[in-house]
Amino acid sequence: GDSVTQMEGPVTLSEEAFLTINCTYTATGYPSLFWYVQYPGEGLQLLLKATKADDKGSNKGFEATYRKETTSFHLEKGSVQVSDSAVYFCALDRDDKIIFGKGTRLHILP
Amino acid sequence: DTAVSQTPKYLVTQMGNDKSIKCEQNLGHDTMYWYKQDSKKFLKIMFSYNNKELIINETVPNRFSPKSPDKAHLNLHINSLELGDSAVYFCASSLLTRPGELFFGEGSRLTVL
């Protein structure tokens, strides 16, 4: 069945470092892809999305590009801040059901 | 104004008890969901409703019974609670035409002793 695989965390970086969180997916057809973020003690929030191949989603300095050839949707940010510390979830949309990856915890050190 | 609100936020109860969690959304969405998040942060969909009709019912014990009195409300009732039911339960909503764009509540942390 369809699935999403994310890199294992936690990922620990210093402030202003470059961030990449890897995400690959397995799906028939071309699902929409999403990144969600969960700050401590809160529910998930949609961070960005891409609906077709080569689309780039972006928000709050984060970007991810829908790569059909590598079935990937890696999350990147050029310069992270302490406030970016959270759990990040990659997800795909299949038949009106959202399938989430297992989440990657990100710690940013000041 | 909170867009998706759940009550209670915390629930501590004994094994064997019955409990309910309520959810309301004021976004005008037509689809609502219950997700379960375990201690490792893994998220699993349990149910979804569209305009009060059940459309997704994953492999969940029948001790869990959702109810949607109208499209702005989705409640979750759990009978005969077990230790393994301890988790954070999230309500979410969306438009059926944009199913990936979920709006989540803050979660209800259930602890079964």
PDB file of C-alpha atoms in Angstrom:
ATOM      1  CA  GLY A   1       0.000   0.000   0.000  1.00  0.00           C
ATOM      2  CA  ASP A   2       0.878   3.649  -0.061  1.00  0.00           C
ATOM      3  CA  SER A   3       3.394   4.826   2.496  1.00  0.00           C
ATOM      4  CA  VAL A   4       5.679   7.656   3.532  1.00  0.00           C
ATOM      5  CA  THR A   5       9.204   7.201   4.890  1.00  0.00           C
ATOM      6  CA  GLN A   6      11.030   9.944   6.732  1.00  0.00           C
ATOM      7  CA  MET A   7      14.525  10.122   8.111  1.00  0.00           C
ATOM      8  CA  GLU A   8      14.853   9.024  11.699  1.00  0.00           C
ATOM      9  CA  GLY A   9      15.315  11.742  14.250  1.00  0.00           C
ATOM     10  CA  PRO A  10      16.093  13.517  16.322  1.00  0.00           C
ATOM     11  CA  VAL A  11      17.945  15.984  14.155  1.00  0.00           C
ATOM     12  CA  THR A  12      19.998  18.478  16.160  1.00  0.00           C
ATOM     13  CA  LEU A  13      21.380  21.608  14.520  1.00  0.00           C
ATOM     14  CA  SER A  14      22.796  24.941  15.581  1.00  0.00           C
ATOM     15  CA  GLU A  15      20.893  28.122  14.859  1.00  0.00           C
ATOM     16  CA  GLU A  16      21.422  29.425  11.290  1.00  0.00           C
ATOM     17  CA  ALA A  17      22.426  25.983  10.004  1.00  0.00           C
ATOM     18  CA  PHE A  18      20.997  24.541   6.782  1.00  0.00           C
ATOM     19  CA  LEU A  19      18.241  21.988   7.259  1.00  0.00           C
ATOM     20  CA  THR A  20      17.236  18.994   5.174  1.00  0.00           C
ATOM     21  CA  ILE A  21      14.687  16.431   6.322  1.00  0.00           C
ATOM     22  CA  ASN A  22      14.354  13.588   3.853  1.00  0.00           C
ATOM     23  CA  CYS A  23      11.016  12.167   2.803  1.00  0.00           C
ATOM     24  CA  THR A  24      10.268   9.509   0.208  1.00  0.00           C
ATOM     25  CA  TYR A  25       6.943   8.014  -0.690  1.00  0.00           C
ATOM     26  CA  THR A  26       5.468   4.902  -2.255  1.00  0.00           C
ATOM     27  CA  ALA A  27       2.208   5.376  -4.092  1.00  0.00           C
ATOM     28  CA  THR A  28       0.369   4.487  -7.259  1.00  0.00           C
ATOM     29  CA  GLY A  29      -0.339   7.489  -9.406  1.00  0.00           C
ATOM     30  CA  TYR A  30       0.536  10.994  -8.326  1.00  0.00           C
ATOM     31  CA  PRO A  31      -0.711  11.894  -4.874  1.00  0.00           C
ATOM     32  CA  SER A  32      -0.537  15.369  -3.394  1.00  0.00           C
ATOM     33  CA  LEU A  33       2.298  15.759  -0.889  1.00  0.00           C
ATOM     34  CA  PHE A  34       2.429  17.753   2.324  1.00  0.00           C
ATOM     35  CA  TRP A  35       4.632  18.769   5.208  1.00  0.00           C
ATOM     36  CA  TYR A  36       3.040  19.335   8.579  1.00  0.00           C
ATOM     37  CA  VAL A  37       4.702  20.731  11.718  1.00  0.00           C
ATOM     38  CA  GLN A  38       3.809  19.988  15.336  1.00  0.00           C
ATOM     39  CA  TYR A  39       5.103  22.376  17.980  1.00  0.00           C
ATOM     40  CA  PRO A  40       5.301  21.100  21.575  1.00  0.00           C
ATOM     41  CA  GLY A  41       1.888  20.653  23.143  1.00  0.00           C
ATOM     42  CA  GLU A  42       0.011  21.582  19.980  1.00  0.00           C
ATOM     43  CA  GLY A  43      -1.787  19.944  17.103  1.00  0.00           C
ATOM     44  CA  LEU A  44      -0.300  19.619  13.641  1.00  0.00           C
ATOM     45  CA  GLN A  45      -0.287  22.577  11.270  1.00  0.00           C
ATOM     46  CA  LEU A  46       0.016  22.429   7.519  1.00  0.00           C
ATOM     47  CA  LEU A  47       3.402  23.894   6.586  1.00  0.00           C
ATOM     48  CA  LEU A  48       3.426  23.497   2.797  1.00  0.00           C
ATOM     49  CA  LYS A  49       2.109  21.345  -0.006  1.00  0.00           C
ATOM     50  CA  ALA A  50       2.668  20.360  -3.631  1.00  0.00           C
ATOM     51  CA  THR A  51       0.037  18.835  -5.849  1.00  0.00           C
ATOM     52  CA  LYS A  52       1.967  17.720  -8.934  1.00  0.00           C
ATOM     53  CA  ALA A  53       5.420  16.773 -10.126  1.00  0.00           C
ATOM     54  CA  ASP A  54       8.035  19.574 -10.050  1.00  0.00           C
ATOM     55  CA  ASP A  55       5.793  21.786  -7.916  1.00  0.00           C
ATOM     56  CA  LYS A  56       7.635  23.575  -5.136  1.00  0.00           C
ATOM     57  CA  GLY A  57       5.795  24.281  -1.906  1.00  0.00           C
ATOM     58  CA  SER A  58       7.126  27.023   0.357  1.00  0.00           C
ATOM     59  CA  ASN A  59       6.189  28.732   3.590  1.00  0.00           C
ATOM     60  CA  LYS A  60       8.040  30.469   6.462  1.00  0.00           C
ATOM     61  CA  GLY A  61      11.394  29.951   4.731  1.00  0.00           C
ATOM     62  CA  PHE A  62      10.802  26.201   4.294  1.00  0.00           C
ATOM     63  CA  GLU A  63      10.698  24.634   0.818  1.00  0.00           C
ATOM     64  CA  ALA A  64      10.065  21.209  -0.662  1.00  0.00           C
ATOM     65  CA  THR A  65       9.957  20.090  -4.304  1.00  0.00           C
ATOM     66  CA  TYR A  66       7.807  17.221  -5.593  1.00  0.00           C
ATOM     67  CA  ARG A  67      10.275  14.920  -7.367  1.00  0.00           C
ATOM     68  CA  LYS A  68       8.481  12.213  -9.295  1.00  0.00           C
ATOM     69  CA  GLU A  69      11.654  10.550 -10.580  1.00  0.00           C
ATOM     70  CA  THR A  70      12.999   9.963  -7.078  1.00  0.00           C
ATOM     71  CA  THR A  71       9.577   9.809  -5.355  1.00  0.00           C
ATOM     72  CA  SER A  72      10.822  12.351  -2.840  1.00  0.00           C
ATOM     73  CA  PHE A  73       9.642  15.521  -1.136  1.00  0.00           C
ATOM     74  CA  HIS A  74      12.562  16.647   1.018  1.00  0.00           C
ATOM     75  CA  LEU A  75      12.051  19.592   3.367  1.00  0.00           C
ATOM     76  CA  GLU A  76      14.733  22.312   3.370  1.00  0.00           C
ATOM     77  CA  LYS A  77      15.405  25.596   5.098  1.00  0.00           C
ATOM     78  CA  GLY A  78      18.430  27.777   4.574  1.00  0.00           C
ATOM     79  CA  SER A  79      18.849  29.107   8.100  1.00  0.00           C
ATOM     80  CA  VAL A  80      16.990  27.536  11.005  1.00  0.00           C
ATOM     81  CA  GLN A  81      15.945  29.295  14.180  1.00  0.00           C
ATOM     82  CA  VAL A  82      15.391  28.013  17.715  1.00  0.00           C
ATOM     83  CA  SER A  83      11.673  28.535  17.141  1.00  0.00           C
ATOM     84  CA  ASP A  84      11.751  25.892  14.376  1.00  0.00           C
ATOM     85  CA  SER A  85      12.244  23.178  17.004  1.00  0.00           C
ATOM     86  CA  ALA A  86       9.284  20.852  16.474  1.00  0.00           C
ATOM     87  CA  VAL A  87       8.268  17.515  14.973  1.00  0.00           C
ATOM     88  CA  TYR A  88       7.883  17.532  11.184  1.00  0.00           C
ATOM     89  CA  PHE A  89       5.600  15.115   9.348  1.00  0.00           C
ATOM     90  CA  CYS A  90       5.638  14.308   5.657  1.00  0.00           C
ATOM     91  CA  ALA A  91       2.305  13.118   4.279  1.00  0.00           C
ATOM     92  CA  LEU A  92       0.497  12.115   1.115  1.00  0.00           C
ATOM     93  CA  ASP A  93      -3.130  12.210   0.109  1.00  0.00           C
ATOM     94  CA  ARG A  94      -4.624   8.950  -1.168  1.00  0.00           C
ATOM     95  CA  ASP A  95      -8.370   8.541  -1.758  1.00  0.00           C
ATOM     96  CA  ASP A  96      -9.246  11.337   0.667  1.00  0.00           C
ATOM     97  CA  LYS A  97      -7.122   9.728   3.357  1.00  0.00           C
ATOM     98  CA  ILE A  98      -3.944  11.389   4.556  1.00  0.00           C
ATOM     99  CA  ILE A  99      -1.086   9.010   5.226  1.00  0.00           C
ATOM    100  CA  PHE A 100       1.564  10.418   7.536  1.00  0.00           C
ATOM    101  CA  GLY A 101       5.193   9.488   7.961  1.00  0.00           C
ATOM    102  CA  LYS A 102       6.460   8.740  11.452  1.00  0.00           C
ATOM    103  CA  GLY A 103       7.681  12.276  12.064  1.00  0.00           C
ATOM    104  CA  THR A 104      11.152  13.744  12.517  1.00  0.00           C
ATOM    105  CA  ARG A 105      11.954  15.646  15.681  1.00  0.00           C
ATOM    106  CA  LEU A 106      14.107  18.727  15.116  1.00  0.00           C
ATOM    107  CA  HIS A 107      16.121  20.410  17.891  1.00  0.00           C
ATOM    108  CA  ILE A 108      17.750  23.755  17.189  1.00  0.00           C
ATOM    109  CA  LEU A 109      20.444  24.881  19.619  1.00  0.00           C
ATOM    110  CA  PRO A 110      21.025  28.602  20.219  1.00  0.00           C
TER     111      PRO A 110
ATOM    112  CA  ASP B   1     -11.535  32.156  18.117  1.00  0.00           C
ATOM    113  CA  THR B   2     -10.234  28.608  18.168  1.00  0.00           C
ATOM    114  CA  ALA B   3     -10.844  26.959  14.795  1.00  0.00           C
ATOM    115  CA  VAL B   4     -10.903  23.320  15.972  1.00  0.00           C
ATOM    116  CA  SER B   5     -11.496  22.841  19.672  1.00  0.00           C
ATOM    117  CA  GLN B   6     -11.446  19.631  21.662  1.00  0.00           C
ATOM    118  CA  THR B   7     -12.507  18.897  25.206  1.00  0.00           C
ATOM    119  CA  PRO B   8     -11.210  17.759  27.524  1.00  0.00           C
ATOM    120  CA  LYS B   9      -7.539  18.475  26.954  1.00  0.00           C
ATOM    121  CA  TYR B  10      -6.484  15.928  29.559  1.00  0.00           C
ATOM    122  CA  LEU B  11      -8.269  12.820  30.719  1.00  0.00           C
ATOM    123  CA  VAL B  12      -7.014  10.391  33.361  1.00  0.00           C
ATOM    124  CA  THR B  13      -9.174   7.381  34.069  1.00  0.00           C
ATOM    125  CA  GLN B  14      -9.176   3.778  35.228  1.00  0.00           C
ATOM    126  CA  MET B  15      -9.224   0.700  33.036  1.00  0.00           C
ATOM    127  CA  GLY B  16     -12.724  -0.441  32.238  1.00  0.00           C
ATOM    128  CA  ASN B  17     -14.290   3.016  32.386  1.00  0.00           C
ATOM    129  CA  ASP B  18     -16.136   4.724  29.524  1.00  0.00           C
ATOM    130  CA  LYS B  19     -15.148   8.211  28.378  1.00  0.00           C
ATOM    131  CA  SER B  20     -15.961  10.717  25.647  1.00  0.00           C
ATOM    132  CA  ILE B  21     -14.012  13.405  23.837  1.00  0.00           C
ATOM    133  CA  LYS B  22     -15.807  16.217  22.034  1.00  0.00           C
ATOM    134  CA  CYS B  23     -14.720  18.224  19.018  1.00  0.00           C
ATOM    135  CA  GLU B  24     -16.133  21.300  17.356  1.00  0.00           C
ATOM    136  CA  GLN B  25     -14.938  23.277  14.340  1.00  0.00           C
ATOM    137  CA  ASN B  26     -16.018  26.756  13.286  1.00  0.00           C
ATOM    138  CA  LEU B  27     -14.275  26.785   9.900  1.00  0.00           C
ATOM    139  CA  GLY B  28     -17.301  25.778   7.857  1.00  0.00           C
ATOM    140  CA  HIS B  29     -15.576  22.529   6.855  1.00  0.00           C
ATOM    141  CA  ASP B  30     -17.624  19.540   5.783  1.00  0.00           C
ATOM    142  CA  THR B  31     -15.247  16.740   6.811  1.00  0.00           C
ATOM    143  CA  MET B  32     -13.961  15.854  10.269  1.00  0.00           C
ATOM    144  CA  TYR B  33     -11.500  13.242  11.494  1.00  0.00           C
ATOM    145  CA  TRP B  34     -10.187  11.489  14.551  1.00  0.00           C
ATOM    146  CA  TYR B  35      -6.505  10.605  14.688  1.00  0.00           C
ATOM    147  CA  LYS B  36      -4.617   8.715  17.392  1.00  0.00           C
ATOM    148  CA  GLN B  37      -1.005   9.690  18.173  1.00  0.00           C
ATOM    149  CA  ASP B  38       1.033   7.231  20.207  1.00  0.00           C
ATOM    150  CA  SER B  39       3.975   7.951  22.481  1.00  0.00           C
ATOM    151  CA  LYS B  40       6.392   7.770  19.532  1.00  0.00           C
ATOM    152  CA  LYS B  41       4.399  10.472  17.716  1.00  0.00           C
ATOM    153  CA  PHE B  42       3.044   8.028  15.140  1.00  0.00           C
ATOM    154  CA  LEU B  43      -0.274   9.298  13.757  1.00  0.00           C
ATOM    155  CA  LYS B  44      -2.998   6.924  12.680  1.00  0.00           C
ATOM    156  CA  ILE B  45      -6.374   7.863  11.240  1.00  0.00           C
ATOM    157  CA  MET B  46      -9.303   6.289  13.019  1.00  0.00           C
ATOM    158  CA  PHE B  47     -12.440   7.768  11.473  1.00  0.00           C
ATOM    159  CA  SER B  48     -13.631  10.471   9.175  1.00  0.00           C
ATOM    160  CA  TYR B  49     -17.076  11.926   8.599  1.00  0.00           C
ATOM    161  CA  ASN B  50     -18.381  14.015   5.749  1.00  0.00           C
ATOM    162  CA  ASN B  51     -21.596  15.925   6.423  1.00  0.00           C
ATOM    163  CA  LYS B  52     -22.421  13.587   9.300  1.00  0.00           C
ATOM    164  CA  GLU B  53     -21.788  10.424   7.262  1.00  0.00           C
ATOM    165  CA  LEU B  54     -19.015   7.993   8.128  1.00  0.00           C
ATOM    166  CA  ILE B  55     -16.588   7.728   5.209  1.00  0.00           C
ATOM    167  CA  ILE B  56     -13.434   6.260   6.728  1.00  0.00           C
ATOM    168  CA  ASN B  57     -13.466   3.615   9.418  1.00  0.00           C
ATOM    169  CA  GLU B  58     -10.031   2.149   9.921  1.00  0.00           C
ATOM    170  CA  THR B  59      -9.318  -1.033  11.812  1.00  0.00           C
ATOM    171  CA  VAL B  60     -10.296   0.265  15.217  1.00  0.00           C
ATOM    172  CA  PRO B  61     -11.794  -1.812  18.055  1.00  0.00           C
ATOM    173  CA  ASN B  62     -15.553  -1.447  18.190  1.00  0.00           C
ATOM    174  CA  ARG B  63     -15.145  -0.070  21.710  1.00  0.00           C
ATOM    175  CA  PHE B  64     -14.528   3.209  19.857  1.00  0.00           C
ATOM    176  CA  SER B  65     -17.679   4.816  18.529  1.00  0.00           C
ATOM    177  CA  PRO B  66     -17.706   8.171  16.770  1.00  0.00           C
ATOM    178  CA  LYS B  67     -20.804  10.315  16.503  1.00  0.00           C
ATOM    179  CA  SER B  68     -21.396  13.372  14.373  1.00  0.00           C
ATOM    180  CA  PRO B  69     -24.576  15.245  15.360  1.00  0.00           C
ATOM    181  CA  ASP B  70     -23.913  17.873  12.680  1.00  0.00           C
ATOM    182  CA  LYS B  71     -21.092  18.746  10.347  1.00  0.00           C
ATOM    183  CA  ALA B  72     -19.447  21.064  12.877  1.00  0.00           C
ATOM    184  CA  HIS B  73     -19.200  18.441  15.631  1.00  0.00           C
ATOM    185  CA  LEU B  74     -17.561  15.044  15.925  1.00  0.00           C
ATOM    186  CA  ASN B  75     -17.418  13.195  19.216  1.00  0.00           C
ATOM    187  CA  LEU B  76     -15.549  10.051  20.179  1.00  0.00           C
ATOM    188  CA  HIS B  77     -16.852   7.662  22.793  1.00  0.00           C
ATOM    189  CA  ILE B  78     -14.644   4.894  24.144  1.00  0.00           C
ATOM    190  CA  ASN B  79     -16.064   1.969  26.120  1.00  0.00           C
ATOM    191  CA  SER B  80     -14.205  -0.349  28.468  1.00  0.00           C
ATOM    192  CA  LEU B  81     -10.938   1.559  28.332  1.00  0.00           C
ATOM    193  CA  GLU B  82      -7.699  -0.413  28.148  1.00  0.00           C
ATOM    194  CA  LEU B  83      -4.110   0.536  28.965  1.00  0.00           C
ATOM    195  CA  GLY B  84      -3.261   0.539  25.251  1.00  0.00           C
ATOM    196  CA  ASP B  85      -5.796   3.271  24.618  1.00  0.00           C
ATOM    197  CA  SER B  86      -3.483   5.768  26.324  1.00  0.00           C
ATOM    198  CA  ALA B  87      -2.519   8.253  23.629  1.00  0.00           C
ATOM    199  CA  VAL B  88      -3.207  11.741  22.358  1.00  0.00           C
ATOM    200  CA  TYR B  89      -6.367  11.914  20.266  1.00  0.00           C
ATOM    201  CA  PHE B  90      -6.555  14.638  17.659  1.00  0.00           C
ATOM    202  CA  CYS B  91      -9.619  15.948  15.949  1.00  0.00           C
ATOM    203  CA  ALA B  92      -9.134  17.565  12.547  1.00  0.00           C
ATOM    204  CA  SER B  93     -11.290  19.072   9.840  1.00  0.00           C
ATOM    205  CA  SER B  94     -11.036  19.915   6.170  1.00  0.00           C
ATOM    206  CA  LEU B  95     -13.050  20.579   3.059  1.00  0.00           C
ATOM    207  CA  LEU B  96     -13.814  17.399   1.140  1.00  0.00           C
ATOM    208  CA  THR B  97     -12.462  19.113  -1.967  1.00  0.00           C
ATOM    209  CA  ARG B  98      -9.115  19.742  -0.213  1.00  0.00           C
ATOM    210  CA  PRO B  99      -8.603  16.627   1.889  1.00  0.00           C
ATOM    211  CA  GLY B 100      -4.893  17.088   2.510  1.00  0.00           C
ATOM    212  CA  GLU B 101      -5.336  20.489   4.092  1.00  0.00           C
ATOM    213  CA  LEU B 102      -6.205  19.454   7.603  1.00  0.00           C
ATOM    214  CA  PHE B 103      -6.790  21.775  10.529  1.00  0.00           C
ATOM    215  CA  PHE B 104      -6.034  20.068  13.823  1.00  0.00           C
ATOM    216  CA  GLY B 105      -7.243  20.653  17.335  1.00  0.00           C
ATOM    217  CA  GLU B 106      -4.773  20.799  20.206  1.00  0.00           C
ATOM    218  CA  GLY B 107      -5.321  17.190  21.146  1.00  0.00           C
ATOM    219  CA  SER B 108      -6.809  15.316  24.089  1.00  0.00           C
ATOM    220  CA  ARG B 109      -4.303  13.367  26.123  1.00  0.00           C
ATOM    221  CA  LEU B 110      -5.907  10.214  27.494  1.00  0.00           C
ATOM    222  CA  THR B 111      -4.139   8.277  30.238  1.00  0.00           C
ATOM    223  CA  VAL B 112      -5.595   4.946  31.299  1.00  0.00           C
ATOM    224  CA  LEU B 113      -4.343   3.629  34.638  1.00  0.00           C
TER     225      LEU B 113
END
